[in-house]
Coordinates of C-alpha atoms in Angstrom, one line a residue:
M1240 CA -80.7 -20.1 29.6
S1241 CA -77.1 -19.9 28.0
D1242 CA -76.6 -23.4 29.5
N1243 CA -79.0 -24.8 26.9
L1244 CA -77.0 -23.5 23.8
P1245 CA -75.1 -26.0 21.7
G1246 CA -71.4 -26.4 22.6
N1247 CA -71.9 -25.3 26.1
E1248 CA -72.2 -29.1 27.5
H1249 CA -69.1 -29.9 29.3
E1250 CA -68.9 -33.2 28.0
S1251 CA -69.2 -32.0 24.2
N1252 CA -65.9 -30.2 24.6
P1253 CA -63.2 -33.2 24.7
V1254 CA -60.2 -30.9 24.6
P1255 CA -59.4 -29.3 27.8
P1256 CA -57.9 -25.7 27.7
A1257 CA -54.2 -25.4 27.8
P1258 CA -52.8 -24.6 31.3
S1259 CA -51.4 -21.2 31.3
A1260 CA -47.7 -20.8 32.2
P1261 CA -46.7 -18.6 35.1
A1262 CA -45.5 -15.3 33.5
A1263 CA -41.9 -14.2 34.0
P1264 CA -41.4 -10.5 35.2
S1265 CA -40.2 -8.4 32.2
A1266 CA -37.6 -5.7 32.4
P1267 CA -39.1 -2.1 31.6
S1268 CA -38.4 -0.9 28.2
Y1269 CA -36.7 2.3 27.6
S1270 CA -36.8 3.9 24.2
S1271 CA -35.5 7.2 22.9
A1272 CA -38.6 8.1 20.7
P1273 CA -41.3 10.0 22.2
T1274 CA -44.5 8.1 22.7
P1275 CA -47.3 9.4 20.5
P1276 CA -50.4 10.6 22.1
A1277 CA -52.7 8.3 23.4
Y1278 CA -55.7 9.7 21.3
G1279 CA -53.5 8.9 18.1
G1280 CA -53.6 12.1 16.8
A1281 CA -51.3 13.9 14.3
P1282 CA -49.2 16.7 15.4
T1283 CA -50.8 19.9 15.0
Q1284 CA -49.6 22.6 12.5
A1285 CA -48.6 26.0 13.8
K1286 CA -50.9 28.7 12.6
G1287 CA -50.1 31.9 14.6
L1288 CA -49.1 34.1 11.7
A1289 CA -51.8 32.8 9.3
L1290 CA -54.4 33.2 12.0
T1291 CA -53.3 36.8 12.6
A1292 CA -53.3 37.6 9.0
L1293 CA -56.7 36.5 8.6
I1294 CA -58.1 38.3 11.7
L1295 CA -56.2 41.6 10.8
G1296 CA -57.4 41.3 7.1
I1297 CA -61.3 40.7 8.0
L1298 CA -60.9 43.8 10.6
S1299 CA -59.0 45.9 8.0
L1300 CA -61.7 45.2 5.5
I1301 CA -64.4 46.0 8.0
F1302 CA -62.6 49.5 8.8
S1303 CA -61.3 49.9 5.0
W1304 CA -63.8 53.0 5.2
V1305 CA -61.8 54.7 7.8
P1306 CA -58.7 57.0 6.2
I1307 CA -55.4 55.6 6.8
A1308 CA -56.7 52.5 9.1
G1309 CA -57.8 50.1 6.3
A1310 CA -54.7 50.9 4.2
V1311 CA -52.3 50.4 7.1
G1312 CA -54.0 47.2 8.5
G1313 CA -54.4 45.8 5.0
I1314 CA -50.7 46.1 4.0
I1315 CA -49.8 44.4 7.5
A1316 CA -52.2 41.4 6.9
L1317 CA -50.9 41.0 3.4
I1318 CA -47.2 40.7 4.7
L1319 CA -48.4 38.5 7.7
G1320 CA -50.2 36.3 5.2
I1321 CA -47.0 36.0 3.0
L1322 CA -44.7 35.2 6.0
A1323 CA -47.2 32.6 7.0
L1324 CA -47.2 31.0 3.6
R1325 CA -43.3 30.9 3.4
K1326 CA -43.2 29.3 7.1
G1327 CA -45.5 26.6 6.0
Q1328 CA -48.4 27.4 8.1
S1329 CA -52.0 26.9 7.4
K1330 CA -52.5 27.6 3.5
G1331 CA -56.2 28.4 3.6
L1332 CA -55.8 31.0 6.7
S1333 CA -52.8 32.4 5.1
L1334 CA -54.5 32.9 1.5
T1335 CA -57.6 34.4 3.1
G1336 CA -55.6 37.0 5.0
I1337 CA -53.7 37.8 2.1
I1338 CA -56.7 38.3 -0.1
T1339 CA -58.6 40.2 2.6
G1340 CA -55.6 42.2 3.4
A1341 CA -55.1 43.2 -0.5
I1342 CA -58.7 44.3 -0.7
A1343 CA -58.8 46.3 2.5
F1344 CA -55.6 47.8 1.3
V1345 CA -56.9 49.2 -2.1
I1346 CA -60.1 50.2 -0.5
G1347 CA -58.3 51.9 2.6
V1348 CA -55.8 53.7 -0.2
I1349 CA -58.9 55.0 -2.3
V1350 CA -60.8 56.0 0.7
T1351 CA -57.8 57.8 2.1
I1352 CA -57.1 59.8 -1.3
F1353 CA -60.4 60.9 -1.3
F1354 CA -60.5 61.9 2.3
F1355 CA -57.5 64.1 1.7
V1356 CA -58.6 65.8 -1.6
A1357 CA -61.9 66.5 0.0
L1358 CA -60.2 67.9 3.0
S1359 CA -58.0 69.9 0.7
V1360 CA -60.9 71.4 -1.2
G1361 CA -62.8 72.0 1.8
L1362 CA -60.0 73.9 3.5
S1363 CA -59.2 75.9 0.3
A1364 CA -62.9 77.2 0.4
V1365 CA -62.6 78.0 4.0
D1366 CA -59.5 79.8 3.2
Q1367 CA -61.1 81.8 0.6
C1368 CA -63.8 82.9 2.8
A1369 CA -61.6 83.7 5.6
N1370 CA -59.7 86.2 3.4
G1371 CA -62.9 88.2 2.9
A1372 CA -64.0 86.7 -0.5
D1373 CA -67.8 86.8 -1.0
T1374 CA -68.1 83.5 -2.8
A1375 CA -66.0 80.4 -3.1
E1376 CA -65.6 77.5 -5.4
I1377 CA -66.1 74.0 -4.2
A1378 CA -66.0 71.4 -6.8
G1379 CA -67.3 73.6 -9.8
Q1380 CA -70.2 74.8 -7.5
T1381 CA -70.1 78.5 -6.2
V1382 CA -70.9 78.7 -2.4
S1383 CA -71.6 81.9 -0.7
C1384 CA -69.3 82.8 2.1
S1385 CA -72.0 84.3 4.0
S1386 CA -73.8 80.7 4.2
V1387 CA -70.6 79.1 5.5
N1388 CA -70.1 78.8 9.3
Y1389 CA -66.5 78.7 10.2

């Protein structure tokens, strides 16, 4: 069927195709530049510190209710995020690590302060009862030492 199409008749093509010249063997070419990848992708940007800051910042934010852990993890994520930005790593990952680390640090410091204040108040009440007092005052409330199990 394709033989019936216009231009496919052997007589209608008056110019014969040019004969091909025999190919001469070519010498191998050597270049000092590395060859780009076959898929044509751009070189990837290092992002180890930025990714670590992001992961640590998210984990610190999740565990910021644990005394000391949220504050320590948050400050480490904050430092790693700043280092990643200075080294020119992924800006989005670095900034997210910095932000989550800073929030986790603030929450962690607040939780840690409240924990140690509550621990101090509780221990002073237990100390009062252990020294023979009939009542102890905890945060403005008077508690009977006979109801405290220690």
